[in-house]
PDB file of C-alpha atoms in Angstrom:
ATOM      1  CA  MET A 637     -23.111  20.852   0.133  1.00 70.00           C
ATOM      2  CA  LYS A 638     -22.856  20.335   3.338  1.00 85.00           C
ATOM      3  CA  LEU A 639     -19.427  20.464   4.608  1.00 88.00           C
ATOM      4  CA  THR A 640     -18.436  17.275   6.490  1.00 91.00           C
ATOM      5  CA  ALA A 641     -14.992  15.169   7.172  1.00 91.00           C
ATOM      6  CA  ASP A 642     -15.157  12.893   3.788  1.00 93.00           C
ATOM      7  CA  ARG A 643     -15.624  15.136   1.420  1.00 93.00           C
ATOM      8  CA  ILE A 644     -12.829  17.057   3.597  1.00 93.00           C
ATOM      9  CA  ILE A 645     -10.881  14.244   2.843  1.00 93.00           C
ATOM     10  CA  ASP A 646     -12.465  13.297  -0.315  1.00 91.00           C
ATOM     11  CA  ALA A 647     -10.526  17.020  -1.427  1.00 93.00           C
ATOM     12  CA  GLY A 648      -7.020  16.358   0.530  1.00 91.00           C
ATOM     13  CA  MET A 649      -6.908  12.974  -1.236  1.00 90.00           C
ATOM     14  CA  ALA A 650      -8.075  15.047  -5.117  1.00 90.00           C
ATOM     15  CA  VAL A 651      -5.130  17.455  -3.414  1.00 89.00           C
ATOM     16  CA  PHE A 652      -2.702  14.983  -2.750  1.00 87.00           C
ATOM     17  CA  ALA A 653      -2.843  12.921  -5.950  1.00 83.00           C
ATOM     18  CA  GLU A 654      -1.989  16.729  -8.076  1.00 84.00           C
ATOM     19  CA  SER A 655       0.821  17.746  -5.480  1.00 82.00           C
ATOM     20  CA  GLY A 656       2.015  15.494  -3.427  1.00 79.00           C
ATOM     21  CA  TYR A 657       2.500  15.724   1.018  1.00 76.00           C
ATOM     22  CA  HIS A 658       4.120  19.045   0.220  1.00 79.00           C
ATOM     23  CA  GLY A 659       1.411  20.340  -1.448  1.00 82.00           C
ATOM     24  CA  LEU A 660      -1.164  19.425   0.179  1.00 87.00           C
ATOM     25  CA  SER A 661      -2.699  22.169   2.726  1.00 87.00           C
ATOM     26  CA  MET A 662      -5.740  23.034   3.857  1.00 91.00           C
ATOM     27  CA  ARG A 663      -6.165  26.152   2.316  1.00 91.00           C
ATOM     28  CA  GLN A 664      -5.803  24.237  -1.066  1.00 91.00           C
ATOM     29  CA  VAL A 665      -8.021  21.760  -0.005  1.00 92.00           C
ATOM     30  CA  ALA A 666     -10.588  24.435   0.726  1.00 92.00           C
ATOM     31  CA  GLU A 667     -10.498  25.831  -2.305  1.00 90.00           C
ATOM     32  CA  ARG A 668     -10.897  23.149  -3.970  1.00 91.00           C
ATOM     33  CA  LEU A 669     -14.473  22.555  -1.894  1.00 91.00           C
ATOM     34  CA  GLY A 670     -15.318  26.199  -2.407  1.00 89.00           C
ATOM     35  CA  ALA A 671     -14.336  27.015   1.571  1.00 89.00           C
ATOM     36  CA  HIS A 672     -13.115  28.946   3.446  1.00 88.00           C
ATOM     37  CA  ALA A 673      -9.920  27.590   5.446  1.00 85.00           C
ATOM     38  CA  GLY A 674     -11.291  28.794   8.894  1.00 87.00           C
ATOM     39  CA  SER A 675     -14.985  26.211   7.862  1.00 89.00           C
ATOM     40  CA  LEU A 676     -12.231  23.186   7.615  1.00 90.00           C
ATOM     41  CA  TYR A 677     -10.874  23.606  11.186  1.00 88.00           C
ATOM     42  CA  TYR A 678     -14.273  22.577  12.607  1.00 88.00           C
ATOM     43  CA  HIS A 679     -14.415  19.112  10.983  1.00 92.00           C
ATOM     44  CA  VAL A 680     -10.981  18.419  10.555  1.00 90.00           C
ATOM     45  CA  PRO A 681      -8.526  20.848  12.977  1.00 90.00           C
ATOM     46  CA  SER A 682      -4.755  20.054  11.209  1.00 89.00           C
ATOM     47  CA  LYS A 683      -3.385  19.599   7.885  1.00 87.00           C
ATOM     48  CA  SER A 684      -2.065  16.459  10.101  1.00 86.00           C
ATOM     49  CA  ALA A 685      -5.164  15.325  10.989  1.00 88.00           C
ATOM     50  CA  LEU A 686      -6.311  15.601   7.937  1.00 90.00           C
ATOM     51  CA  LEU A 687      -3.203  12.694   6.716  1.00 87.00           C
ATOM     52  CA  GLN A 688      -4.182  10.599   9.445  1.00 87.00           C
ATOM     53  CA  LEU A 689      -7.625  10.064   8.173  1.00 90.00           C
ATOM     54  CA  MET A 690      -6.508  10.055   4.640  1.00 90.00           C
ATOM     55  CA  ALA A 691      -4.105   7.385   5.528  1.00 87.00           C
ATOM     56  CA  ASP A 692      -6.492   5.961   7.330  1.00 88.00           C
ATOM     57  CA  ARG A 693      -9.521   5.610   4.834  1.00 89.00           C
ATOM     58  CA  VAL A 694      -6.673   4.234   2.644  1.00 89.00           C
ATOM     59  CA  ALA A 695      -5.707   1.285   5.019  1.00 90.00           C
ATOM     60  CA  ARG A 696      -9.217   0.544   6.098  1.00 92.00           C
ATOM     61  CA  GLN A 697     -11.029   0.188   2.409  1.00 91.00           C
ATOM     62  CA  ALA A 698      -7.914  -2.184   1.966  1.00 93.00           C
ATOM     63  CA  TYR A 699      -8.853  -4.294   4.602  1.00 94.00           C
ATOM     64  CA  ASP A 700     -12.053  -4.571   3.903  1.00 95.00           C
ATOM     65  CA  ALA A 701     -10.749  -5.869   0.140  1.00 95.00           C
ATOM     66  CA  GLY A 702      -8.690  -8.018   2.161  1.00 96.00           C
ATOM     67  CA  SER A 703     -11.606  -9.748   4.561  1.00 96.00           C
ATOM     68  CA  ALA A 704     -13.589 -10.073   1.153  1.00 97.00           C
ATOM     69  CA  ALA A 705     -10.308 -11.876  -0.599  1.00 96.00           C
ATOM     70  CA  LEU A 706     -10.441 -14.143   2.643  1.00 97.00           C
ATOM     71  CA  ALA A 707     -13.848 -15.219   2.329  1.00 97.00           C
ATOM     72  CA  ALA A 708     -13.887 -15.579  -1.504  1.00 97.00           C
ATOM     73  CA  LEU A 709     -11.217 -18.529   0.019  1.00 97.00           C
ATOM     74  CA  PRO A 710     -12.024 -21.826  -0.739  1.00 95.00           C
ATOM     75  CA  GLU A 711     -12.384 -24.027   2.754  1.00 92.00           C
ATOM     76  CA  GLY A 712      -9.362 -25.011   4.009  1.00 91.00           C
ATOM     77  CA  ALA A 713      -6.577 -22.812   2.007  1.00 95.00           C
ATOM     78  CA  ASP A 714      -3.127 -22.563   3.163  1.00 95.00           C
ATOM     79  CA  TRP A 715      -1.660 -20.341   5.148  1.00 96.00           C
ATOM     80  CA  LYS A 716       0.317 -19.244   1.746  1.00 96.00           C
ATOM     81  CA  ALA A 717      -3.356 -18.812  -0.405  1.00 97.00           C
ATOM     82  CA  ARG A 718      -4.153 -16.414   3.050  1.00 97.00           C
ATOM     83  CA  ILE A 719      -1.285 -14.205   3.382  1.00 97.00           C
ATOM     84  CA  GLU A 720      -1.700 -13.550  -0.134  1.00 96.00           C
ATOM     85  CA  ALA A 721      -5.677 -12.744  -0.700  1.00 97.00           C
ATOM     86  CA  GLN A 722      -3.667 -10.486   1.958  1.00 97.00           C
ATOM     87  CA  VAL A 723      -1.593  -8.972  -0.176  1.00 96.00           C
ATOM     88  CA  VAL A 724      -2.362  -8.890  -3.428  1.00 96.00           C
ATOM     89  CA  THR A 725      -5.968  -6.959  -1.883  1.00 96.00           C
ATOM     90  CA  LEU A 726      -3.414  -4.318  -0.369  1.00 95.00           C
ATOM     91  CA  ARG A 727      -1.101  -3.862  -3.385  1.00 95.00           C
ATOM     92  CA  ARG A 728      -4.756  -3.843  -5.673  1.00 94.00           C
ATOM     93  CA  SER A 729      -5.772  -0.973  -3.219  1.00 92.00           C
ATOM     94  CA  ILE A 730      -3.787   1.431  -2.647  1.00 90.00           C
ATOM     95  CA  ARG A 731      -2.365   1.768  -6.137  1.00 91.00           C
ATOM     96  CA  GLN A 732      -6.374   3.046  -7.204  1.00 88.00           C
ATOM     97  CA  HIS A 733      -4.671   6.110  -4.828  1.00 86.00           C
ATOM     98  CA  ALA A 734      -2.859   8.239  -6.127  1.00 82.00           C
ATOM     99  CA  GLY A 735       0.318   8.559  -3.971  1.00 82.00           C
ATOM    100  CA  GLY A 736      -1.479   5.838  -2.114  1.00 84.00           C
ATOM    101  CA  ALA A 737       1.864   3.752  -1.278  1.00 86.00           C
ATOM    102  CA  ILE A 738       3.176   7.118   0.621  1.00 83.00           C
ATOM    103  CA  MET A 739       0.164   7.453   2.788  1.00 82.00           C
ATOM    104  CA  PHE A 740      -0.431   3.449   3.742  1.00 83.00           C
ATOM    105  CA  ALA A 741       3.252   3.811   4.616  1.00 82.00           C
ATOM    106  CA  ASP A 742       2.338   6.770   7.096  1.00 74.00           C
ATOM    107  CA  SER A 743      -0.541   4.944   8.710  1.00 74.00           C
ATOM    108  CA  PRO A 744       1.253   2.759  10.846  1.00 72.00           C
ATOM    109  CA  LYS A 745       3.106   5.485  12.907  1.00 72.00           C
ATOM    110  CA  MET A 746      -0.201   7.394  12.671  1.00 70.00           C
ATOM    111  CA  LEU A 747      -1.982   4.738  15.127  1.00 72.00           C
ATOM    112  CA  SER A 748      -4.226   4.197  11.928  1.00 80.00           C
ATOM    113  CA  ALA A 749      -6.703   1.806  13.321  1.00 85.00           C
ATOM    114  CA  GLY A 750      -7.122   0.179   9.672  1.00 87.00           C
ATOM    115  CA  ALA A 751      -2.969  -0.256   9.398  1.00 88.00           C
ATOM    116  CA  LEU A 752      -2.599  -1.576  12.829  1.00 91.00           C
ATOM    117  CA  SER A 753      -6.205  -3.684  11.654  1.00 93.00           C
ATOM    118  CA  LEU A 754      -4.473  -4.729   8.447  1.00 93.00           C
ATOM    119  CA  MET A 755      -1.165  -5.202  11.066  1.00 94.00           C
ATOM    120  CA  GLU A 756      -2.718  -7.387  12.999  1.00 95.00           C
ATOM    121  CA  ARG A 757      -4.809  -9.674  10.853  1.00 97.00           C
ATOM    122  CA  LEU A 758      -1.504 -10.969   9.096  1.00 96.00           C
ATOM    123  CA  LEU A 759       0.194 -11.651  12.266  1.00 97.00           C
ATOM    124  CA  ARG A 760      -3.138 -13.553  13.403  1.00 97.00           C
ATOM    125  CA  THR A 761      -2.708 -16.045   9.742  1.00 97.00           C
ATOM    126  CA  LEU A 762       1.261 -15.987  10.494  1.00 97.00           C
ATOM    127  CA  SER A 763       0.564 -17.251  14.114  1.00 96.00           C
ATOM    128  CA  ASP A 764      -2.056 -19.604  12.630  1.00 95.00           C
ATOM    129  CA  ALA A 765       1.292 -20.804   9.916  1.00 95.00           C
ATOM    130  CA  GLY A 766       3.384 -21.934  12.814  1.00 94.00           C
ATOM    131  CA  VAL A 767       5.714 -18.723  12.692  1.00 95.00           C
ATOM    132  CA  PRO A 768       7.391 -19.001  15.688  1.00 94.00           C
ATOM    133  CA  ASP A 769       6.587 -15.986  18.063  1.00 94.00           C
ATOM    134  CA  GLU A 770      10.017 -14.365  17.884  1.00 95.00           C
ATOM    135  CA  HIS A 771      10.036 -14.159  14.187  1.00 95.00           C
ATOM    136  CA  LEU A 772       6.540 -13.125  13.133  1.00 96.00           C
ATOM    137  CA  ILE A 773       6.760  -9.127  13.454  1.00 95.00           C
ATOM    138  CA  VAL A 774       9.885  -9.292  11.239  1.00 96.00           C
ATOM    139  CA  ALA A 775       7.830 -11.815   9.003  1.00 96.00           C
ATOM    140  CA  ALA A 776       4.915  -9.659   8.983  1.00 96.00           C
ATOM    141  CA  ASP A 777       6.651  -5.818   8.538  1.00 94.00           C
ATOM    142  CA  THR A 778       8.607  -7.671   5.650  1.00 95.00           C
ATOM    143  CA  LEU A 779       5.707  -8.874   3.547  1.00 96.00           C
ATOM    144  CA  LEU A 780       3.854  -5.125   4.130  1.00 94.00           C
ATOM    145  CA  SER A 781       7.226  -3.322   3.143  1.00 93.00           C
ATOM    146  CA  HIS A 782       7.643  -5.333  -0.119  1.00 94.00           C
ATOM    147  CA  VAL A 783       3.819  -3.864  -1.111  1.00 95.00           C
ATOM    148  CA  THR A 784       4.255  -0.677  -0.214  1.00 92.00           C
ATOM    149  CA  GLY A 785       7.598  -0.763  -1.842  1.00 92.00           C
ATOM    150  CA  TYR A 786       6.461  -2.418  -5.281  1.00 93.00           C
ATOM    151  CA  VAL A 787       3.434   0.561  -5.638  1.00 93.00           C
ATOM    152  CA  LEU A 788       5.974   3.075  -4.407  1.00 89.00           C
ATOM    153  CA  GLN A 789       7.738   2.234  -6.977  1.00 88.00           C
ATOM    154  CA  GLU A 790       4.370   1.434  -9.429  1.00 88.00           C
ATOM    155  CA  GLN A 791       3.713   5.521  -8.760  1.00 81.00           C
ATOM    156  CA  SER A 792       6.870   6.735  -8.364  1.00 79.00           C
ATOM    157  CA  GLU A 793       7.195   9.886 -11.851  1.00 72.00           C
ATOM    158  CA  PRO A 794       8.538   9.164 -14.744  1.00 70.00           C
ATOM    159  CA  PRO A 795      12.448  10.307 -15.708  1.00 69.00           C
ATOM    160  CA  ALA A 796      12.972  13.916 -15.490  1.00 67.00           C
ATOM    161  CA  LEU A 797      14.251  13.311 -18.849  1.00 68.00           C
ATOM    162  CA  PRO A 798      12.915  12.162 -22.113  1.00 73.00           C
ATOM    163  CA  VAL A 799      14.322   8.136 -22.662  1.00 76.00           C
ATOM    164  CA  THR A 800      15.098   7.741 -26.596  1.00 80.00           C
ATOM    165  CA  GLU A 801      16.090   4.933 -28.544  1.00 81.00           C
ATOM    166  CA  ALA A 802      19.240   6.509 -28.348  1.00 80.00           C
ATOM    167  CA  ASP A 803      19.865   5.776 -24.907  1.00 78.00           C
ATOM    168  CA  VAL A 804      19.065   2.743 -24.874  1.00 80.00           C
ATOM    169  CA  ALA A 805      20.587   0.669 -27.817  1.00 83.00           C
ATOM    170  CA  ASP A 806      23.455  -0.817 -26.031  1.00 84.00           C
ATOM    171  CA  LEU A 807      22.076  -1.425 -23.011  1.00 85.00           C
ATOM    172  CA  PRO A 808      21.043  -5.635 -24.097  1.00 84.00           C
ATOM    173  CA  GLY A 809      24.955  -5.441 -24.824  1.00 85.00           C
ATOM    174  CA  ARG A 810      25.751  -3.921 -21.757  1.00 86.00           C
ATOM    175  CA  PHE A 811      23.551  -5.166 -18.996  1.00 88.00           C
ATOM    176  CA  PRO A 812      22.066  -9.086 -20.457  1.00 89.00           C
ATOM    177  CA  LEU A 813      21.156 -10.546 -17.448  1.00 90.00           C
ATOM    178  CA  THR A 814      19.067  -7.231 -16.172  1.00 87.00           C
ATOM    179  CA  LEU A 815      17.270  -6.586 -19.718  1.00 82.00           C
ATOM    180  CA  ALA A 816      16.049 -10.400 -19.313  1.00 85.00           C
ATOM    181  CA  ALA A 817      15.252 -10.303 -16.143  1.00 83.00           C
ATOM    182  CA  ALA A 818      13.112  -6.664 -16.557  1.00 80.00           C
ATOM    183  CA  ALA A 819      11.298  -8.256 -19.894  1.00 81.00           C
ATOM    184  CA  ALA A 820      10.403 -11.970 -18.112  1.00 81.00           C
ATOM    185  CA  TYR A 821       6.709 -11.093 -16.102  1.00 82.00           C
ATOM    186  CA  ASP A 822       4.582  -8.371 -16.512  1.00 87.00           C
ATOM    187  CA  GLN A 823       3.906  -6.121 -13.038  1.00 87.00           C
ATOM    188  CA  GLU A 824       1.374  -8.606 -11.725  1.00 90.00           C
ATOM    189  CA  GLU A 825       2.610 -12.085 -11.875  1.00 91.00           C
ATOM    190  CA  LYS A 826       6.352 -10.307 -10.565  1.00 92.00           C
ATOM    191  CA  PHE A 827       4.833  -9.435  -7.769  1.00 94.00           C
ATOM    192  CA  LEU A 828       2.973 -13.050  -7.352  1.00 94.00           C
ATOM    193  CA  ARG A 829       5.917 -14.084  -7.721  1.00 94.00           C
ATOM    194  CA  SER A 830       7.967 -12.026  -5.653  1.00 95.00           C
ATOM    195  CA  VAL A 831       4.739 -12.948  -2.592  1.00 96.00           C
ATOM    196  CA  ARG A 832       5.077 -16.837  -3.490  1.00 95.00           C
ATOM    197  CA  MET A 833       9.157 -16.074  -3.139  1.00 95.00           C
ATOM    198  CA  LEU A 834       8.825 -14.529   0.599  1.00 96.00           C
ATOM    199  CA  CYS A 835       6.362 -17.248   2.023  1.00 96.00           C
ATOM    200  CA  ALA A 836       8.925 -20.196   1.079  1.00 95.00           C
ATOM    201  CA  GLY A 837      10.940 -18.161   3.120  1.00 95.00           C
ATOM    202  CA  ILE A 838       8.572 -17.535   5.658  1.00 95.00           C
ATOM    203  CA  GLY A 839       7.949 -21.393   5.301  1.00 94.00           C
ATOM    204  CA  THR A 840      11.527 -22.288   6.385  1.00 93.00           C
ATOM    205  CA  MET A 841      10.581 -21.235   9.495  1.00 90.00           C
ATOM    206  CA  VAL A 842       6.949 -22.532  10.262  1.00 87.00           C
ATOM    207  CA  GLU A 843       7.169 -24.844  13.071  1.00 69.00           C
ATOM    208  CA  PRO A 844       5.982 -28.360  11.591  1.00 67.00           C
ATOM    209  CA  ALA A 845       3.133 -28.852  13.868  1.00 54.00           C
ATOM    210  CA  GLY A 846       1.853 -25.514  11.613  1.00 41.00           C
ATOM    211  CA  ALA A 847       3.073 -26.871   8.636  1.00 42.00           C
TER     212      ALA A 847
END
């Protein structure tokens, strides 16, 4: 098959999923494609450029998913529903890629158009809601950082040492509140509740005209 930037990005994401950032190399990507490493540089000039393209793909997919979710909202949906639509689809999108949270976290630093578009739309939603200008970037960054951190935990590696029944036998007695809280909700419900809690906090800053 003809070597293209898209095929190189596909292979790069597959290698990243298996080996992580430090294991990613242009040589490994080339091997996955059955090509010589030197042939990749015509399409993608460096590992850094490949990482930028990978991060931008994740962000663009998330942006498109958010656009679809916003379009599906009923007419007159309030700003909290619009925020929820954006961050729920963002989490879902970056979870589709092993290491997606790490790639997405790096995307703004790489000036990813996809990531900047996500931020711009989120800032516009908050501004239209009536959040004062001086609080906009903190509110938006808090929401995006929450999503990234949440998925980072979901995508973390299992414990190096296996957890046995003996390890957890006395935990309810020692940490009753923690264990009860951990069992209260599944990951989906907990995420939704956490987003709504953040929106409730942001809502205290909304000026009356935008409430």
